[in-house]
Amino acid sequence: MATSSNYSEVLMCQQPLKQDEAFTTMESHREPSDITVVVQNGIKFRAHQDVLSEASPFFEKLLNSGMKESREGLIRLETYTEATMKALLQFIYTGNVHICDLETAIDLFTISDYLLLPNLKSLAENFLLSAEILSTFNCISTYYFAEKYKVGELLSKAETFIYANFVTIAKSQDFLKLSNKEVEMWISKDEISVDDEEDVFQIILAWVYYDTAERKKYFANLFRHVRLLYVSRDSLYGEVMTNELVLCSEGCLELVKRVLKPFPCRNNDEFSVRPRRSLEVPVIVVSAEMFVLCYFPRENKWCELANNVSTHLRECEMASCGGQLYFLHLIDFVIDSTISIYEMSMLRYDSIANSWKAMPYKEERYLKQIFVRNDTEMYALVTDACRECENRSCICCRAIRGEPPNSTRKKLMSYITKYIPESNSWTEIASFDFGLREGICIVTKGNFIYFIGGGALMQRMDRSLRDTERYDISTNAWDKVADIQEDRMFACGATCHDRIFVVGGINRQGASVTKTCEVYNEHTNEWHFMASLISRPAMLSSMVCVDDKLYIVGGCCDLEGNQTGKLQCYDPEKNEWREDIEIPVGRKGSKNSLKYYSNACSMRIFRGFVDNLDKSSSKRRRSMCERLKCQIL
């Protein structure tokens, strides 16, 4: 490519060039121009064959291979504008060009891609990525440009912008001119931001009415993407069912009628459709024996879950996956005054149907923990340990009783199993030997499952550990990563801000729970201490991430009956914890036993369900918070 040291800066014409005007430099080239480039509207530029050939492999092959362009001295690039060619030749002759708007950047990117000019292409791409160029008028065209030329970062920015401003963008000419397949692609997305699901219906109507004669045949297919379960009944009766396009389609009418049926009569498949992300609100779900409570951080409000479970959630493991709430817990079957049989049971709560469903749990091995990856996949850690030992196998009991290490015994194997909702079954995906290791903190991030800390059950004592390993689900491989800085067992952990956080747990100093917290950075493979908790957490607490904030909740009292009555929340910007959210439930009991146990998880639910909770609440539920202030359940 020619630079200013070889050739003078190109003189850019302020007026359109006439047919016979030449493209000149401030100082005459040593040879007269010998090539004419024709662009849109027949406008011609004069240039030099050796300069073009040196700058671009495309020109070099075109002008030095005996082709017609070389013989006639004429190159036709009539899809490009005069302004684009001026900027292109300025770059070829000087090595630089000033880009000042989105249209110029896109034109230069496309022509540099065509003419094989990687440096000019990089300049145009840098402008597209660095400037705040996206608007409701150009984001659609920018998205499809980035998709065509595989500009990944620009594609992501345009996509995010469209999601955030979808209702406004859907009114633009660019959107109204999209094909039916392109419209279907956008309205099927969970991420599009709408005020109500009715907005999607109105967007489809506007697109169809833009060219009714041609587009009405696509209406029924597009209508399938309206998530009617989340459309208000007033809108279903007043706007949807009265619309001419709906009335003319038997299939569309049937979809509406199915949703208008009472909940018990509906097909379970209808509840598998999640609401748009913009129509969901985050909630922290807390189980406390026979109570299941919901805390809404944005509203700072507690509610008791409707139709609460009537059974005792003993040793409950709870998780939210795919918009469903799952409980796995022990049920006691008392045979007589001296014999009890323990059996695992599984319950699923559907917030849309507002109903509980008992589901068979056929796993014979001992359930240690359940955990969720990416909000869509639920896993369990199970072992060969027997239930009669209360989470410690007979092997463990022998070790605690002081049996020699070489005594005859089998390995204590652990397994990771994955839940398959369609068949309500668990499939084994990995097995390993963690030995006599209890109280492991399990955290998922991306494809990795992290196993952090825990305790080694030794003869007559437990020893807390710093060990940290991770399992890669995608490759079925284990990896040893940096150990946590403080040994801890029964700690709680969560992923937030692309980091892994571990809090609390019992360390080797004794039975007290530590207030220290650590954070792990995958990129540096390092753990660092962060701000400590305000108060010592209860044993077996849970930590959840909601709206990029961490919350500590639940657990069980110590032998003295001490338990915090507040949630602790971490503010990442200030690197500090606060403790000002009252937990409206507690239980007292004998001072010689654990008093209260709870578990917690976070999930997102349809915001209309929150309103229904208030509207359908009984007098007892409406006054729950006030009542719990003056008496302990």
XYZ file of C-alpha atoms in Angstrom:
633
model
C 0.000 0.000 0.000
C 1.227 3.487 -0.806
C 1.860 5.870 2.067
C 2.299 9.628 2.315
C 6.054 9.144 2.157
C 5.684 7.608 -1.304
C 2.737 9.517 -2.655
C 1.220 12.849 -1.845
C -2.100 13.113 0.003
C -5.087 12.718 -2.271
C -6.954 15.925 -3.074
C -10.588 15.163 -2.272
C -13.007 16.968 -4.588
C -15.739 18.874 -2.773
C -18.079 18.773 -5.790
C -19.109 15.654 -7.710
C -16.523 14.753 -10.307
C -17.474 15.188 -13.887
C -17.157 12.459 -16.454
C -13.709 13.504 -17.630
C -12.205 14.719 -14.364
C -9.135 12.902 -13.118
C -8.357 11.863 -9.586
C -5.214 13.856 -8.782
C -2.686 14.243 -6.006
C -1.243 17.445 -4.569
C 2.013 16.627 -6.280
C 2.006 15.002 -9.672
C 2.687 11.316 -9.768
C 5.798 10.448 -11.762
C 3.572 8.782 -14.350
C 0.237 10.038 -15.702
C -2.892 8.283 -14.478
C -3.684 5.241 -16.552
C -6.785 3.725 -14.900
C -10.372 4.976 -14.715
C -12.691 3.731 -11.946
C -16.442 4.108 -12.530
C -18.846 4.157 -9.555
C -22.566 4.897 -9.067
C -24.217 7.403 -11.405
C -21.381 6.994 -13.914
C -18.964 9.124 -11.867
C -15.343 8.509 -12.840
C -12.075 8.597 -10.910
C -8.588 8.555 -12.493
C -5.857 6.625 -10.698
C -2.572 4.785 -11.241
C -2.359 1.095 -12.042
C 0.847 0.527 -10.064
C -0.600 2.177 -6.932
C -3.807 0.133 -7.032
C -1.931 -3.111 -7.725
C 0.466 -2.530 -4.830
C -2.356 -1.777 -2.418
C -4.788 -4.604 -3.225
C -4.363 -8.240 -4.349
C -7.739 -7.845 -6.068
C -6.476 -4.958 -8.231
C -3.119 -6.674 -8.767
C -4.781 -9.772 -10.246
C -7.305 -7.735 -12.219
C -4.784 -5.357 -13.790
C -1.877 -7.698 -14.403
C -3.482 -10.750 -15.926
C -4.425 -9.533 -19.377
C -8.103 -9.185 -18.494
C -10.414 -6.694 -20.225
C -10.060 -4.131 -17.404
C -6.307 -4.111 -17.909
C -6.556 -3.745 -21.671
C -9.208 -1.013 -21.570
C -7.874 0.761 -18.469
C -11.417 0.785 -17.027
C -12.670 -0.730 -13.750
C -16.387 -0.722 -12.968
C -17.372 -0.643 -9.261
C -20.843 0.718 -9.825
C -22.371 -0.619 -6.613
C -20.300 1.864 -4.595
C -20.927 5.579 -4.089
C -18.736 8.511 -4.971
C -18.065 9.236 -1.288
C -16.983 5.655 -0.667
C -14.558 5.690 -3.600
C -13.076 9.009 -2.483
C -12.411 7.600 0.963
C -11.030 4.362 -0.494
C -8.558 6.147 -2.789
C -7.519 8.460 0.001
C -6.618 5.421 2.073
C -4.801 3.725 -0.825
C -2.684 6.802 -1.576
C -2.050 8.003 2.001
C -2.513 4.987 4.283
C -5.158 6.802 6.305
C -8.757 7.979 6.092
C -11.151 9.852 8.355
C -14.383 7.944 9.130
C -17.104 10.103 10.618
C -20.399 8.209 10.359
C -21.947 4.750 10.374
C -22.798 4.675 6.662
C -19.236 5.471 5.606
C -17.842 2.866 8.007
C -20.142 0.139 6.659
C -19.402 1.048 3.029
C -15.650 1.036 3.644
C -15.887 -2.264 5.486
C -17.752 -3.925 2.614
C -15.523 -2.547 -0.142
C -12.334 -3.390 1.770
C -13.639 -6.915 2.284
C -14.293 -7.171 -1.461
C -10.978 -5.635 -2.519
C -8.917 -7.515 0.108
C -7.732 -4.482 2.082
C -7.372 -5.839 5.663
C -5.944 -2.611 7.155
C -8.839 -0.497 5.882
C -11.260 -3.179 7.032
C -9.759 -2.997 10.538
C -10.108 0.800 10.615
C -13.785 0.551 9.650
C -14.430 -2.234 12.151
C -12.752 -0.283 14.964
C -15.025 2.660 14.250
C -18.090 0.428 14.297
C -17.113 -1.029 17.662
C -15.843 2.089 19.414
C -18.490 4.650 18.578
C -21.992 4.889 20.046
C -23.538 4.526 16.628
C -26.598 2.368 17.258
C -30.055 3.887 17.147
C -33.604 2.653 16.697
C -33.305 3.630 13.020
C -30.130 1.742 12.096
C -29.819 -1.172 14.533
C -31.700 -3.665 12.330
C -29.573 -2.989 9.248
C -26.439 -2.968 11.412
C -27.373 -6.343 12.904
C -27.790 -8.025 9.509
C -24.627 -6.365 8.194
C -22.667 -7.739 11.170
C -24.249 -11.153 10.695
C -23.345 -11.245 6.997
C -19.725 -10.233 7.535
C -19.311 -12.122 10.820
C -18.403 -9.109 12.952
C -19.103 -10.899 16.208
C -18.749 -8.061 18.684
C -20.847 -5.672 16.599
C -23.463 -8.381 16.119
C -23.689 -8.860 19.888
C -23.990 -5.109 20.518
C -26.709 -4.697 17.912
C -28.596 -7.721 19.209
C -28.495 -6.429 22.793
C -29.656 -2.990 21.642
C -32.577 -4.508 19.725
C -33.619 -6.618 22.708
C -33.627 -3.597 25.031
C -35.630 -1.374 22.656
C -37.697 -3.986 20.898
C -41.159 -2.384 21.088
C -39.911 0.890 19.582
C -37.734 -0.803 16.948
C -40.632 -3.018 15.861
C -42.384 0.127 14.626
C -39.494 1.127 12.343
C -39.529 0.715 8.579
C -36.520 -1.604 8.725
C -38.400 -4.022 10.977
C -41.673 -3.788 9.045
C -39.773 -4.743 5.873
C -38.279 -7.902 7.387
C -39.289 -11.284 6.024
C -41.689 -13.521 7.948
C -38.794 -15.798 8.958
C -36.831 -12.866 10.344
C -39.835 -11.566 12.293
C -40.458 -15.053 13.648
C -36.847 -15.263 14.785
C -37.135 -12.032 16.807
C -40.539 -12.594 18.427
C -39.538 -16.096 19.547
C -36.700 -14.736 21.708
C -36.890 -14.798 25.506
C -34.700 -11.704 25.689
C -36.871 -9.165 23.862
C -38.027 -6.452 26.251
C -41.783 -5.899 26.282
C -44.079 -4.252 28.808
C -46.652 -7.024 28.454
C -46.970 -10.138 26.328
C -49.799 -8.329 24.513
C -47.079 -6.179 22.900
C -45.914 -9.183 20.873
C -49.432 -9.681 19.525
C -49.633 -6.017 18.488
C -46.202 -6.205 16.805
C -47.352 -9.179 14.716
C -50.511 -7.315 13.691
C -48.526 -4.221 12.644
C -46.187 -6.332 10.509
C -49.065 -8.191 8.827
C -51.108 -5.009 8.232
C -48.083 -3.412 6.491
C -48.973 -5.643 3.518
C -52.097 -7.561 4.491
C -52.772 -9.191 1.141
C -49.320 -10.760 1.015
C -48.670 -11.379 4.697
C -51.924 -12.599 6.254
C -50.980 -16.169 5.277
C -48.101 -15.974 7.788
C -50.246 -14.778 10.700
C -51.157 -18.167 12.178
C -47.533 -19.278 12.304
C -46.396 -16.028 13.935
C -49.322 -16.134 16.390
C -47.924 -19.378 17.836
C -45.102 -17.325 19.331
C -47.437 -15.192 21.442
C -47.147 -16.696 24.924
C -50.867 -16.595 25.602
C -50.438 -17.986 29.103
C -49.018 -14.595 30.113
C -51.618 -12.445 28.343
C -54.256 -11.016 30.683
C -57.739 -12.485 30.411
C -59.133 -9.024 29.661
C -56.840 -8.751 26.641
C -57.606 -12.293 25.525
C -61.336 -11.584 25.498
C -61.226 -7.937 24.427
C -58.411 -7.779 21.847
C -57.207 -11.214 20.824
C -60.424 -13.193 20.345
C -62.165 -10.290 18.580
C -59.400 -9.752 16.022
C -60.373 -10.647 12.454
C -57.148 -12.546 11.776
C -57.667 -14.711 14.864
C -61.331 -15.306 14.072
C -60.416 -16.473 10.574
C -57.997 -19.096 11.902
C -59.415 -22.159 13.630
C -55.966 -23.020 14.962
C -55.473 -19.582 16.525
C -58.915 -19.699 18.166
C -58.168 -23.128 19.603
C -54.920 -21.852 21.153
C -56.797 -19.041 22.906
C -59.581 -21.343 24.128
C -57.068 -23.768 25.616
C -55.436 -21.000 27.637
C -58.820 -19.757 28.877
C -59.609 -23.150 30.406
C -59.354 -23.441 34.224
C -55.879 -24.437 35.410
C -56.729 -28.052 36.345
C -58.011 -28.666 32.799
C -54.942 -27.380 31.008
C -52.281 -29.463 29.354
C -49.051 -29.630 31.340
C -47.084 -28.803 28.185
C -48.515 -25.283 28.247
C -46.726 -24.593 31.529
C -43.333 -25.463 30.058
C -43.319 -22.147 28.145
C -41.397 -19.563 30.136
C -42.341 -15.866 30.195
C -40.062 -13.333 28.520
C -37.167 -12.273 30.703
C -38.553 -8.729 30.900
C -41.800 -10.103 32.374
C -40.063 -12.034 35.144
C -39.030 -10.850 38.577
C -36.338 -12.437 40.760
C -37.318 -14.078 44.016
C -35.495 -15.825 46.852
C -37.376 -18.950 47.931
C -36.847 -20.099 51.516
C -38.056 -23.429 52.885
C -38.509 -23.640 56.638
C -39.885 -27.028 57.637
C -43.568 -26.782 56.630
C -43.358 -23.226 55.327
C -42.149 -21.989 51.958
C -41.579 -18.244 51.809
C -40.744 -15.918 48.927
C -38.701 -12.743 49.256
C -38.827 -10.228 46.389
C -35.661 -8.090 46.648
C -36.841 -5.362 44.259
C -40.003 -4.787 46.275
C -38.494 -5.728 49.659
C -41.552 -7.891 50.266
C -42.170 -11.331 51.787
C -44.999 -13.666 50.791
C -45.969 -17.133 51.900
C -46.207 -19.475 48.957
C -49.808 -20.370 48.164
C -50.964 -23.945 48.868
C -47.975 -24.613 51.062
C -46.760 -28.166 51.296
C -48.442 -30.075 54.107
C -45.568 -32.445 54.792
C -42.519 -31.839 56.967
C -39.571 -30.922 54.696
C -36.993 -32.826 56.691
C -33.422 -32.636 55.360
C -34.776 -30.815 52.328
C -32.707 -30.198 49.212
C -34.282 -27.460 47.081
C -33.481 -26.076 43.632
C -35.056 -24.023 40.878
C -34.642 -25.264 37.324
C -36.375 -24.168 34.152
C -38.928 -22.096 36.068
C -39.944 -25.049 38.276
C -39.232 -25.423 41.985
C -38.074 -28.861 43.163
C -37.898 -30.272 46.698
C -36.163 -33.533 47.544
C -36.630 -34.490 51.168
C -36.804 -37.352 53.639
C -40.157 -38.755 54.717
C -40.399 -40.727 57.974
C -42.619 -43.817 57.910
C -43.097 -44.931 61.527
C -43.629 -48.689 61.719
C -44.004 -48.824 65.497
C -42.707 -46.897 68.484
C -39.148 -48.100 67.886
C -38.818 -48.470 64.098
C -38.888 -45.792 61.399
C -38.260 -46.087 57.675
C -36.766 -43.154 55.801
C -37.583 -42.633 52.152
C -36.735 -39.842 49.735
C -39.602 -37.977 48.133
C -39.662 -35.359 45.386
C -42.097 -32.469 45.043
C -42.394 -29.987 42.205
C -44.051 -26.608 42.511
C -45.389 -24.807 39.433
C -45.803 -21.081 40.047
C -48.071 -20.562 37.030
C -50.495 -23.379 37.910
C -49.915 -22.572 41.607
C -49.838 -26.268 42.394
C -47.691 -28.959 43.988
C -47.054 -32.328 42.404
C -45.543 -35.392 44.066
C -43.103 -37.191 41.787
C -41.423 -40.598 42.191
C -37.776 -40.547 43.222
C -36.209 -43.892 42.360
C -32.561 -43.236 43.258
C -31.437 -45.782 45.846
C -28.131 -44.133 46.690
C -27.845 -41.416 49.309
C -28.585 -37.890 48.102
C -25.976 -35.386 49.286
C -26.797 -32.209 47.332
C -28.685 -30.977 44.291
C -27.436 -28.091 42.183
C -28.385 -26.318 38.946
C -26.303 -25.255 35.947
C -27.319 -22.336 33.721
C -30.824 -22.334 35.243
C -31.812 -25.168 32.911
C -30.028 -28.346 34.061
C -30.391 -29.946 37.484
C -27.803 -32.315 38.931
C -27.362 -34.296 42.130
C -24.383 -35.533 44.099
C -25.135 -39.012 45.451
C -23.010 -41.563 47.279
C -23.063 -45.200 48.276
C -23.602 -44.109 51.884
C -26.601 -45.635 53.613
C -29.462 -43.579 54.975
C -29.482 -45.270 58.385
C -26.158 -43.573 59.136
C -27.680 -40.115 58.637
C -25.443 -39.096 55.757
C -22.447 -41.118 56.954
C -21.938 -44.602 55.576
C -21.140 -47.585 57.651
C -17.590 -47.085 56.386
C -17.575 -43.626 57.959
C -18.955 -44.972 61.189
C -16.203 -47.576 61.323
C -13.570 -44.892 60.801
C -15.011 -42.727 63.572
C -15.151 -45.759 65.884
C -11.420 -46.127 65.343
C -11.147 -49.137 63.072
C -7.688 -49.481 61.486
C -7.266 -48.080 57.960
C -6.450 -51.521 56.530
C -9.700 -53.064 57.732
C -11.728 -54.744 55.013
C -14.051 -52.236 53.379
C -15.155 -51.128 49.944
C -14.495 -47.735 48.417
C -17.035 -45.034 49.130
C -17.939 -43.890 45.611
C -19.666 -40.627 44.716
C -21.659 -39.919 41.563
C -23.002 -36.956 39.619
C -26.452 -37.603 38.184
C -28.496 -35.404 35.859
C -32.244 -34.949 36.032
C -34.274 -35.627 32.874
C -37.610 -33.779 33.273
C -39.320 -35.519 30.341
C -39.030 -38.936 31.991
C -38.683 -37.786 35.610
C -35.492 -39.824 35.870
C -31.855 -39.353 36.840
C -28.980 -40.477 34.648
C -25.420 -40.974 35.868
C -22.805 -38.830 34.106
C -19.705 -39.266 36.323
C -18.377 -41.367 39.183
C -15.377 -40.685 41.405
C -13.866 -41.448 44.794
C -13.951 -38.498 47.213
C -13.374 -40.844 50.108
C -14.694 -39.820 53.524
C -15.233 -36.191 52.534
C -18.314 -34.385 53.823
C -19.658 -30.842 53.759
C -18.397 -29.951 50.269
C -19.466 -26.612 48.821
C -20.671 -27.139 45.219
C -20.846 -24.188 42.794
C -21.527 -24.278 39.041
C -20.134 -21.855 36.468
C -20.419 -22.406 32.737
C -19.418 -25.981 31.947
C -17.681 -26.435 35.298
C -18.864 -27.884 38.593
C -16.620 -26.747 41.447
C -16.133 -28.888 44.572
C -14.760 -26.635 47.288
C -13.487 -27.481 50.755
C -15.339 -29.960 52.919
C -14.174 -32.116 55.770
C -12.172 -35.345 55.942
C -13.712 -37.769 58.424
C -10.783 -39.077 60.463
C -10.627 -41.320 63.483
C -12.690 -39.638 66.233
C -12.422 -36.224 64.552
C -13.284 -34.197 61.474
C -10.654 -32.123 59.656
C -11.763 -29.266 57.400
C -10.078 -28.941 54.014
C -8.942 -26.295 51.509
C -9.017 -28.617 48.488
C -10.711 -27.315 45.343
C -11.398 -29.368 42.217
C -13.676 -28.868 39.251
C -15.386 -31.183 36.797
C -15.911 -30.159 33.161
C -19.254 -31.511 31.966
C -18.457 -30.863 28.308
C -15.229 -32.892 28.319
C -15.869 -35.306 31.228
C -12.543 -34.249 32.742
C -11.349 -33.251 36.216
C -9.042 -30.339 36.919
C -7.224 -29.299 40.097
C -7.445 -25.528 40.674
C -6.070 -23.232 43.356
C -7.177 -24.154 46.867
C -9.213 -21.766 48.974
C -7.112 -19.793 51.431
C -9.003 -20.824 54.553
C -10.081 -24.397 55.185
C -13.843 -24.712 55.634
C -16.546 -27.381 55.591
C -20.289 -26.841 55.090
C -19.585 -23.444 53.509
C -22.045 -21.873 51.085
C -21.152 -20.596 47.626
C -22.563 -18.938 44.515
C -21.550 -17.471 41.152
C -21.950 -13.727 40.707
C -20.199 -11.041 38.597
C -18.377 -13.808 36.674
C -16.702 -14.821 39.947
C -17.149 -17.650 42.425
C -17.846 -16.677 46.033
C -17.506 -18.884 49.107
C -18.722 -17.771 52.521
C -18.764 -19.142 56.062
C -18.294 -22.775 56.949
C -16.641 -24.489 59.883
C -12.855 -24.371 60.006
C -10.332 -26.392 61.964
C -10.414 -23.900 64.834
C -13.541 -25.464 66.302
C -17.296 -25.676 66.012
C -17.928 -21.991 65.294
C -18.841 -20.805 61.815
C -16.393 -18.333 60.280
C -17.425 -14.913 58.962
C -14.707 -14.795 56.304
C -15.485 -14.737 52.583
C -13.373 -15.568 49.531
C -13.730 -14.894 45.801
C -12.195 -16.898 42.936
C -11.052 -15.518 39.585
C -10.967 -18.190 36.869
C -8.695 -16.122 34.629
C -5.912 -15.836 37.227
C -6.699 -19.056 39.124
C -6.523 -17.187 42.437
C -8.629 -16.889 45.578
C -8.769 -13.590 47.451
C -10.328 -12.625 50.751
C -13.093 -10.024 50.531
C -15.209 -8.181 53.082
C -16.269 -10.413 55.968
C -19.865 -10.916 57.007
C -21.397 -8.584 59.579
C -22.607 -11.406 61.786
C -21.687 -15.052 61.983
C -23.953 -17.042 59.642
C -25.978 -20.011 60.786
C -24.723 -23.485 59.981
C -25.761 -24.875 56.598
C -26.718 -21.454 55.261
C -27.498 -20.880 51.599
C -26.084 -18.153 49.363
C -27.874 -16.957 46.228
C -27.200 -14.303 43.597
C -30.074 -12.001 42.616
C -29.692 -8.881 40.455
C -25.891 -9.171 40.797
C -26.111 -9.092 44.598
C -25.321 -11.907 47.000
C -27.690 -12.917 49.793
C -27.020 -15.194 52.780
C -30.137 -16.888 54.135
C -31.246 -19.843 56.203
C -29.323 -22.564 57.927
C -29.880 -24.058 61.351
C -29.245 -22.799 64.863
C -26.273 -23.864 66.895
C -26.705 -25.770 70.148
C -27.246 -22.507 72.018
C -30.148 -21.559 69.796
C -28.314 -18.673 68.085
C -29.497 -17.762 64.616
C -29.563 -14.518 62.705
C -33.035 -13.186 61.970
C -31.902 -11.159 58.967
C -30.657 -11.674 55.450
C -27.143 -10.472 54.782
C -26.660 -8.786 51.404
C -23.340 -8.031 49.678
C -22.879 -4.764 47.768
C -20.105 -5.396 45.187
C -19.570 -1.707 44.450
C -18.814 -0.909 48.085
C -17.338 -4.329 48.905
C -19.404 -4.540 52.064
C -22.229 -6.548 53.579
C -25.426 -5.112 55.016
C -27.916 -6.785 57.304
C -31.297 -5.069 57.300
C -33.797 -7.532 55.860
C -35.866 -9.317 58.493
C -36.665 -12.998 57.944
C -40.292 -13.297 59.107
C -40.106 -16.831 60.479
C -38.294 -18.653 63.239
C -38.786 -21.576 65.629
C -37.764 -22.252 69.193
C -37.319 -25.644 70.732
C -35.275 -27.584 73.183
C -31.883 -26.091 73.954
C -30.268 -29.453 73.464
C -31.029 -29.811 69.768
C -30.975 -27.965 66.471
C -33.923 -25.558 66.501
C -34.586 -24.489 62.951
C -33.474 -25.463 59.510
C -34.062 -23.756 56.200
C -32.788 -23.922 52.652
C -32.915 -21.293 49.930
C -32.557 -20.845 46.196
C -33.222 -18.070 43.710
C -35.506 -18.180 40.706
C -37.366 -15.905 38.313
C -41.154 -15.966 38.114
C -43.821 -14.245 36.040
C -44.486 -10.861 37.613
C -48.227 -11.352 37.146
C -47.983 -14.229 39.618
C -46.758 -11.807 42.283
C -49.895 -9.735 41.787
C -52.030 -12.869 41.990
C -50.396 -13.819 45.265
C -51.625 -10.576 46.799
C -55.083 -10.699 45.217
C -55.805 -14.302 46.170
C -54.219 -14.220 49.609
C -56.367 -15.271 52.514
C -56.666 -13.131 55.609
C -54.047 -15.321 57.274
C -51.582 -14.878 54.439
C -52.162 -11.155 54.113
C -51.402 -10.635 57.786
C -48.555 -13.142 57.978
C -45.725 -10.652 58.289
C -47.503 -8.663 61.004
C -48.510 -11.806 62.885
C -44.998 -13.241 62.825
C -43.647 -10.124 64.506
C -45.576 -10.911 67.658
C -45.445 -14.701 67.735
C -43.047 -17.407 66.632
C -44.465 -20.090 64.407
